Amino acid sequence: EKGPETGPFSQGDSWGVGGPVVQLGFREVRGVGEDLAEEIASARDADGSFVSMEDLARRVELTLPQLEALATAGAFDTLGLTRRAAIWQAGAVAQGGADRLPGIVTGDQPPALPGMDDFETARADLWATGMSPEGHPTRFIRDDLDRMGVVTSVGLWDVEPGSKVLIGGVVTHRQRPATAGGTMFLNVEDETGLINVVVSKGCWNAHRRVALTAPAMLIRGRCERSEGVINVVAEKLSFLPVAGTPKSRDFR
């Protein structure tokens, strides 16, 4: 069933054809939201589709950033547009509207543009929706991380408790409870799972800028395991360059 909760623009099509499918609703796309998602869903033809990007823009009032976000998310794939072609076309289509004659959009035919590789597609998904079926950002730099001796979330189960380890990943949460005496708690995610990180007040003070702002980190510390839970007690924090990292959820 197509609606604001599920499905791309053309009925019967889906992302990930050929296996189990997860479909994201329009409201998950950056800058769209639930109200606009409902409007897009309601504006479809009887068969549940739009025939072109211009068709969508004539039925629903969309800004250029919203069209570009939908294009970046791959929402126009089922209309035969690659993501780069759709982003190009969005600029031309945004200049039109319901007050202009249909079919006279100029500059909407993109030049021959290369397709996105897996890394670029994952980065586009993460920017547009905050998630990607193409893979976690650390998957694309795993060879480099392995050469550095970075242990994965799964690999921590093979580490002797009390041992020094180097981990790395995207920061998903930062928490610094008022009752924790200045201790910060991080969740760091790689392609194999989440890692709990404890940052003492001293480590926090020594690496404050990284602790507060890094979208992804390398963390050197001590591995602790108790009652089936693994924590890494941080001793050093440093920036990890990873493209396409989503914004963390920070609590104070």
mmCIF file of C-alpha atoms in Angstrom:
data_model
loop_
_atom_site.group_PDB
_atom_site.id
_atom_site.type_symbol
_atom_site.label_atom_id
_atom_site.label_comp_id
_atom_site.label_asym_id
_atom_site.label_seq_id
_atom_site.Cartn_x
_atom_site.Cartn_y
_atom_site.Cartn_z
ATOM 1 C CA GLU A 1 0.000 0.000 0.000
ATOM 2 C CA LYS A 2 1.373 3.381 -0.968
ATOM 3 C CA GLY A 3 1.076 6.330 1.325
ATOM 4 C CA PRO A 4 3.126 8.708 3.425
ATOM 5 C CA GLU A 5 4.436 5.769 5.421
ATOM 6 C CA THR A 6 5.661 3.549 2.597
ATOM 7 C CA GLY A 7 6.752 3.393 -0.978
ATOM 8 C CA PRO A 8 8.416 5.442 -3.678
ATOM 9 C CA PHE A 9 6.613 7.391 -6.378
ATOM 10 C CA SER A 10 5.543 4.635 -8.739
ATOM 11 C CA GLN A 11 3.169 1.955 -7.495
ATOM 12 C CA GLY A 12 4.554 -1.566 -7.541
ATOM 13 C CA ASP A 13 8.178 -0.463 -7.454
ATOM 14 C CA SER A 14 10.443 -0.620 -4.424
ATOM 15 C CA TRP A 15 14.000 -0.159 -3.318
ATOM 16 C CA GLY A 16 15.900 -3.416 -3.016
ATOM 17 C CA VAL A 17 13.948 -5.474 -5.571
ATOM 18 C CA GLY A 18 14.948 -9.134 -5.584
ATOM 19 C CA GLY A 19 14.926 -9.806 -1.845
ATOM 20 C CA PRO A 20 13.446 -8.567 1.411
ATOM 21 C CA VAL A 21 12.474 -4.925 0.989
ATOM 22 C CA VAL A 22 12.436 -2.035 3.423
ATOM 23 C CA GLN A 23 10.621 1.033 2.128
ATOM 24 C CA LEU A 24 10.995 4.475 3.638
ATOM 25 C CA GLY A 25 8.134 6.949 3.701
ATOM 26 C CA PHE A 26 8.394 10.402 2.169
ATOM 27 C CA ARG A 27 8.341 11.902 5.661
ATOM 28 C CA GLU A 28 11.757 10.358 6.367
ATOM 29 C CA VAL A 29 13.364 12.527 3.685
ATOM 30 C CA ARG A 30 15.196 15.642 4.865
ATOM 31 C CA GLY A 31 12.959 18.732 4.799
ATOM 32 C CA VAL A 32 9.741 16.876 3.930
ATOM 33 C CA GLY A 33 7.960 15.915 7.154
ATOM 34 C CA GLU A 34 4.582 14.338 7.756
ATOM 35 C CA ASP A 35 2.261 17.066 6.433
ATOM 36 C CA LEU A 36 4.034 17.336 3.097
ATOM 37 C CA ALA A 37 4.308 13.546 2.881
ATOM 38 C CA GLU A 38 0.531 13.320 3.247
ATOM 39 C CA GLU A 39 0.108 15.932 0.529
ATOM 40 C CA ILE A 40 2.404 14.047 -1.873
ATOM 41 C CA ALA A 41 0.575 10.779 -1.229
ATOM 42 C CA SER A 42 -2.834 12.401 -1.763
ATOM 43 C CA ALA A 43 -1.758 14.060 -5.016
ATOM 44 C CA ARG A 44 -0.956 10.831 -6.851
ATOM 45 C CA ASP A 45 -2.835 9.484 -9.854
ATOM 46 C CA ALA A 46 -5.435 6.794 -9.400
ATOM 47 C CA ASP A 47 -2.753 4.197 -10.142
ATOM 48 C CA GLY A 48 -0.618 5.618 -7.341
ATOM 49 C CA SER A 49 2.112 7.342 -9.327
ATOM 50 C CA PHE A 50 3.478 10.520 -10.875
ATOM 51 C CA VAL A 51 4.610 10.521 -14.487
ATOM 52 C CA SER A 52 7.522 12.910 -14.020
ATOM 53 C CA MET A 53 9.208 15.240 -11.569
ATOM 54 C CA GLU A 54 7.407 18.128 -13.237
ATOM 55 C CA ASP A 55 4.112 16.311 -12.692
ATOM 56 C CA LEU A 56 4.868 16.119 -8.969
ATOM 57 C CA ALA A 57 5.931 19.774 -8.779
ATOM 58 C CA ARG A 58 2.731 20.913 -10.520
ATOM 59 C CA ARG A 59 0.532 19.036 -8.060
ATOM 60 C CA VAL A 60 2.459 19.706 -4.857
ATOM 61 C CA GLU A 61 4.210 22.952 -3.955
ATOM 62 C CA LEU A 62 7.812 21.986 -3.254
ATOM 63 C CA THR A 63 10.877 24.118 -2.670
ATOM 64 C CA LEU A 64 14.143 23.494 -4.496
ATOM 65 C CA PRO A 65 15.785 22.032 -1.347
ATOM 66 C CA GLN A 66 12.860 19.617 -0.943
ATOM 67 C CA LEU A 67 13.064 18.489 -4.571
ATOM 68 C CA GLU A 68 16.829 18.068 -4.269
ATOM 69 C CA ALA A 69 16.443 16.066 -1.056
ATOM 70 C CA LEU A 70 13.919 13.728 -2.706
ATOM 71 C CA ALA A 71 16.265 13.366 -5.681
ATOM 72 C CA THR A 72 19.234 12.654 -3.420
ATOM 73 C CA ALA A 73 17.212 10.001 -1.575
ATOM 74 C CA GLY A 74 16.510 8.189 -4.849
ATOM 75 C CA ALA A 75 12.779 8.932 -4.837
ATOM 76 C CA PHE A 76 12.800 9.478 -8.614
ATOM 77 C CA ASP A 77 14.617 6.242 -9.482
ATOM 78 C CA THR A 78 11.339 4.634 -10.552
ATOM 79 C CA LEU A 79 10.814 7.434 -13.062
ATOM 80 C CA GLY A 80 14.004 6.414 -14.856
ATOM 81 C CA LEU A 81 16.158 9.160 -13.350
ATOM 82 C CA THR A 82 19.463 8.427 -11.705
ATOM 83 C CA ARG A 83 20.118 10.421 -8.550
ATOM 84 C CA ARG A 84 22.568 12.792 -10.210
ATOM 85 C CA ALA A 85 20.210 13.321 -13.142
ATOM 86 C CA ALA A 86 17.317 13.945 -10.751
ATOM 87 C CA ILE A 87 19.334 16.488 -8.747
ATOM 88 C CA TRP A 88 20.181 18.281 -12.004
ATOM 89 C CA GLN A 89 16.550 18.246 -13.121
ATOM 90 C CA ALA A 90 15.304 19.531 -9.753
ATOM 91 C CA GLY A 91 16.888 22.917 -10.393
ATOM 92 C CA ALA A 92 14.997 23.363 -13.652
ATOM 93 C CA VAL A 93 11.691 21.960 -12.397
ATOM 94 C CA ALA A 94 11.740 24.212 -9.320
ATOM 95 C CA GLN A 95 11.539 27.237 -11.614
ATOM 96 C CA GLY A 96 8.176 26.072 -12.952
ATOM 97 C CA GLY A 97 4.884 25.619 -11.153
ATOM 98 C CA ALA A 98 1.153 25.290 -11.540
ATOM 99 C CA ASP A 99 0.947 28.844 -12.926
ATOM 100 C CA ARG A 100 2.995 27.891 -15.998
ATOM 101 C CA LEU A 101 2.114 25.761 -18.997
ATOM 102 C CA PRO A 102 3.050 22.107 -18.572
ATOM 103 C CA GLY A 103 5.817 20.537 -20.604
ATOM 104 C CA ILE A 104 7.852 23.679 -21.245
ATOM 105 C CA VAL A 105 10.468 23.347 -18.498
ATOM 106 C CA THR A 106 13.814 24.401 -19.916
ATOM 107 C CA GLY A 107 17.168 22.924 -18.915
ATOM 108 C CA ASP A 108 15.636 19.806 -17.389
ATOM 109 C CA GLN A 109 17.532 17.360 -19.599
ATOM 110 C CA PRO A 110 20.780 16.547 -17.802
ATOM 111 C CA PRO A 111 24.058 15.838 -19.576
ATOM 112 C CA ALA A 112 25.515 12.342 -19.427
ATOM 113 C CA LEU A 113 26.387 11.981 -15.745
ATOM 114 C CA PRO A 114 28.169 9.031 -14.101
ATOM 115 C CA GLY A 115 26.154 6.908 -11.719
ATOM 116 C CA MET A 116 26.894 6.816 -8.009
ATOM 117 C CA ASP A 117 29.013 3.984 -6.670
ATOM 118 C CA ASP A 118 28.061 2.165 -3.456
ATOM 119 C CA PHE A 119 29.916 4.627 -1.243
ATOM 120 C CA GLU A 120 28.373 7.671 -2.922
ATOM 121 C CA THR A 121 24.905 6.093 -2.760
ATOM 122 C CA ALA A 122 25.316 5.320 0.939
ATOM 123 C CA ARG A 123 26.505 8.879 1.585
ATOM 124 C CA ALA A 124 23.492 10.261 -0.324
ATOM 125 C CA ASP A 125 21.096 8.037 1.632
ATOM 126 C CA LEU A 126 22.590 9.060 4.944
ATOM 127 C CA TRP A 127 22.403 12.760 4.083
ATOM 128 C CA ALA A 128 18.823 12.557 2.822
ATOM 129 C CA THR A 129 17.282 10.084 5.273
ATOM 130 C CA GLY A 130 19.801 9.313 8.019
ATOM 131 C CA MET A 131 20.045 5.635 7.013
ATOM 132 C CA SER A 132 21.348 3.582 4.132
ATOM 133 C CA PRO A 133 20.678 0.054 2.820
ATOM 134 C CA GLU A 134 24.028 0.244 0.999
ATOM 135 C CA GLY A 135 25.945 -0.087 4.212
ATOM 136 C CA HIS A 136 27.332 1.701 7.215
ATOM 137 C CA PRO A 137 29.961 4.415 6.527
ATOM 138 C CA THR A 138 32.716 2.454 8.270
ATOM 139 C CA ARG A 139 32.226 -0.458 5.852
ATOM 140 C CA PHE A 140 33.866 1.593 3.122
ATOM 141 C CA ILE A 141 37.014 2.282 5.149
ATOM 142 C CA ARG A 142 37.284 -1.076 6.936
ATOM 143 C CA ASP A 143 40.512 -2.041 5.165
ATOM 144 C CA ASP A 144 42.152 1.142 6.451
ATOM 145 C CA LEU A 145 40.749 0.582 9.943
ATOM 146 C CA ASP A 146 42.031 -3.000 9.951
ATOM 147 C CA ARG A 147 45.509 -1.806 9.034
ATOM 148 C CA MET A 148 45.372 0.572 11.998
ATOM 149 C CA GLY A 149 44.367 -2.256 14.319
ATOM 150 C CA VAL A 150 40.854 -0.939 14.969
ATOM 151 C CA VAL A 151 38.692 -3.592 16.635
ATOM 152 C CA THR A 152 35.052 -3.921 15.570
ATOM 153 C CA SER A 153 32.101 -4.084 17.947
ATOM 154 C CA VAL A 154 31.830 -7.829 17.332
ATOM 155 C CA GLY A 155 35.594 -8.244 17.646
ATOM 156 C CA LEU A 156 35.542 -6.832 21.185
ATOM 157 C CA TRP A 157 34.096 -10.144 22.395
ATOM 158 C CA ASP A 158 37.448 -11.757 21.576
ATOM 159 C CA VAL A 159 39.433 -9.144 23.508
ATOM 160 C CA GLU A 160 40.680 -10.032 26.984
ATOM 161 C CA PRO A 161 38.959 -7.819 29.590
ATOM 162 C CA GLY A 162 41.347 -5.148 30.834
ATOM 163 C CA SER A 163 43.251 -5.064 27.536
ATOM 164 C CA LYS A 164 43.988 -1.840 25.666
ATOM 165 C CA VAL A 165 42.014 -1.525 22.404
ATOM 166 C CA LEU A 166 41.501 0.886 19.538
ATOM 167 C CA ILE A 167 37.944 1.246 18.282
ATOM 168 C CA GLY A 168 36.349 3.535 15.737
ATOM 169 C CA GLY A 169 32.946 4.483 14.412
ATOM 170 C CA VAL A 170 30.170 7.006 14.057
ATOM 171 C CA VAL A 171 28.978 8.738 17.222
ATOM 172 C CA THR A 172 25.249 8.088 17.567
ATOM 173 C CA HIS A 173 24.629 9.441 21.084
ATOM 174 C CA ARG A 174 26.358 11.644 23.640
ATOM 175 C CA GLN A 175 25.098 11.757 27.206
ATOM 176 C CA ARG A 176 26.539 13.696 30.129
ATOM 177 C CA PRO A 177 24.183 13.261 33.102
ATOM 178 C CA ALA A 178 24.423 15.860 35.840
ATOM 179 C CA THR A 179 24.718 13.061 38.403
ATOM 180 C CA ALA A 180 27.709 11.390 36.688
ATOM 181 C CA GLY A 181 30.378 13.663 38.139
ATOM 182 C CA GLY A 182 31.524 14.950 34.759
ATOM 183 C CA THR A 183 31.669 11.526 33.095
ATOM 184 C CA MET A 184 30.377 11.380 29.520
ATOM 185 C CA PHE A 185 28.829 8.324 27.894
ATOM 186 C CA LEU A 186 29.057 7.756 24.149
ATOM 187 C CA ASN A 187 27.549 5.243 21.763
ATOM 188 C CA VAL A 188 29.849 4.603 18.836
ATOM 189 C CA GLU A 189 28.614 2.514 15.913
ATOM 190 C CA ASP A 190 30.506 0.600 13.257
ATOM 191 C CA GLU A 191 29.125 -1.743 10.604
ATOM 192 C CA THR A 192 28.941 -4.624 13.117
ATOM 193 C CA GLY A 193 27.126 -2.924 15.979
ATOM 194 C CA LEU A 194 27.190 -0.408 18.840
ATOM 195 C CA ILE A 195 29.990 0.142 21.350
ATOM 196 C CA ASN A 196 29.451 1.740 24.756
ATOM 197 C CA VAL A 197 32.202 4.213 25.626
ATOM 198 C CA VAL A 198 32.835 5.781 29.029
ATOM 199 C CA VAL A 199 34.755 9.084 28.956
ATOM 200 C CA SER A 200 36.093 10.224 32.307
ATOM 201 C CA LYS A 201 36.178 13.886 33.316
ATOM 202 C CA GLY A 202 39.940 13.961 32.791
ATOM 203 C CA CYS A 203 39.734 12.423 29.321
ATOM 204 C CA TRP A 204 36.892 14.800 28.504
ATOM 205 C CA ASN A 205 38.961 17.821 29.484
ATOM 206 C CA ALA A 206 41.967 16.594 27.490
ATOM 207 C CA HIS A 207 39.938 15.947 24.330
ATOM 208 C CA ARG A 208 36.993 18.302 24.782
ATOM 209 C CA ARG A 209 36.744 19.491 21.152
ATOM 210 C CA VAL A 210 36.700 15.955 19.754
ATOM 211 C CA ALA A 211 34.295 14.749 22.444
ATOM 212 C CA LEU A 212 31.817 17.528 21.696
ATOM 213 C CA THR A 213 31.988 17.846 17.919
ATOM 214 C CA ALA A 214 33.382 14.754 16.178
ATOM 215 C CA PRO A 215 30.773 12.982 14.002
ATOM 216 C CA ALA A 216 33.031 9.910 14.081
ATOM 217 C CA MET A 217 35.896 8.999 16.391
ATOM 218 C CA LEU A 218 38.884 6.794 16.942
ATOM 219 C CA ILE A 219 38.975 5.863 20.616
ATOM 220 C CA ARG A 220 41.872 4.254 22.426
ATOM 221 C CA GLY A 221 41.013 2.796 25.785
ATOM 222 C CA ARG A 222 40.544 -0.215 28.022
ATOM 223 C CA CYS A 223 38.036 -2.972 27.324
ATOM 224 C CA GLU A 224 35.768 -3.924 30.220
ATOM 225 C CA ARG A 225 33.247 -6.768 30.261
ATOM 226 C CA SER A 226 30.725 -7.388 33.011
ATOM 227 C CA GLU A 227 27.478 -9.381 33.050
ATOM 228 C CA GLY A 228 27.421 -9.709 29.278
ATOM 229 C CA VAL A 229 27.990 -6.006 28.607
ATOM 230 C CA ILE A 230 31.133 -4.561 27.037
ATOM 231 C CA ASN A 231 32.329 -1.027 27.704
ATOM 232 C CA VAL A 232 35.427 0.761 26.507
ATOM 233 C CA VAL A 233 36.866 3.210 29.022
ATOM 234 C CA ALA A 234 38.368 5.933 26.859
ATOM 235 C CA GLU A 235 41.899 7.256 27.319
ATOM 236 C CA LYS A 236 42.332 9.135 24.033
ATOM 237 C CA LEU A 237 39.820 10.492 21.506
ATOM 238 C CA SER A 238 40.609 11.611 17.960
ATOM 239 C CA PHE A 239 38.685 12.554 14.841
ATOM 240 C CA LEU A 240 37.887 9.774 12.361
ATOM 241 C CA PRO A 241 37.310 11.084 8.828
ATOM 242 C CA VAL A 242 34.179 9.316 7.573
ATOM 243 C CA ALA A 243 32.008 10.870 4.871
ATOM 244 C CA GLY A 244 28.230 10.904 5.158
ATOM 245 C CA THR A 245 27.939 10.549 8.920
ATOM 246 C CA PRO A 246 24.489 11.450 10.297
ATOM 247 C CA LYS A 247 24.132 13.893 13.196
ATOM 248 C CA SER A 248 24.337 12.321 16.645
ATOM 249 C CA ARG A 249 21.575 12.555 19.223
ATOM 250 C CA ASP A 250 23.005 14.441 22.146
ATOM 251 C CA PHE A 251 21.507 14.713 25.614
ATOM 252 C CA ARG A 252 22.654 16.717 28.589
#
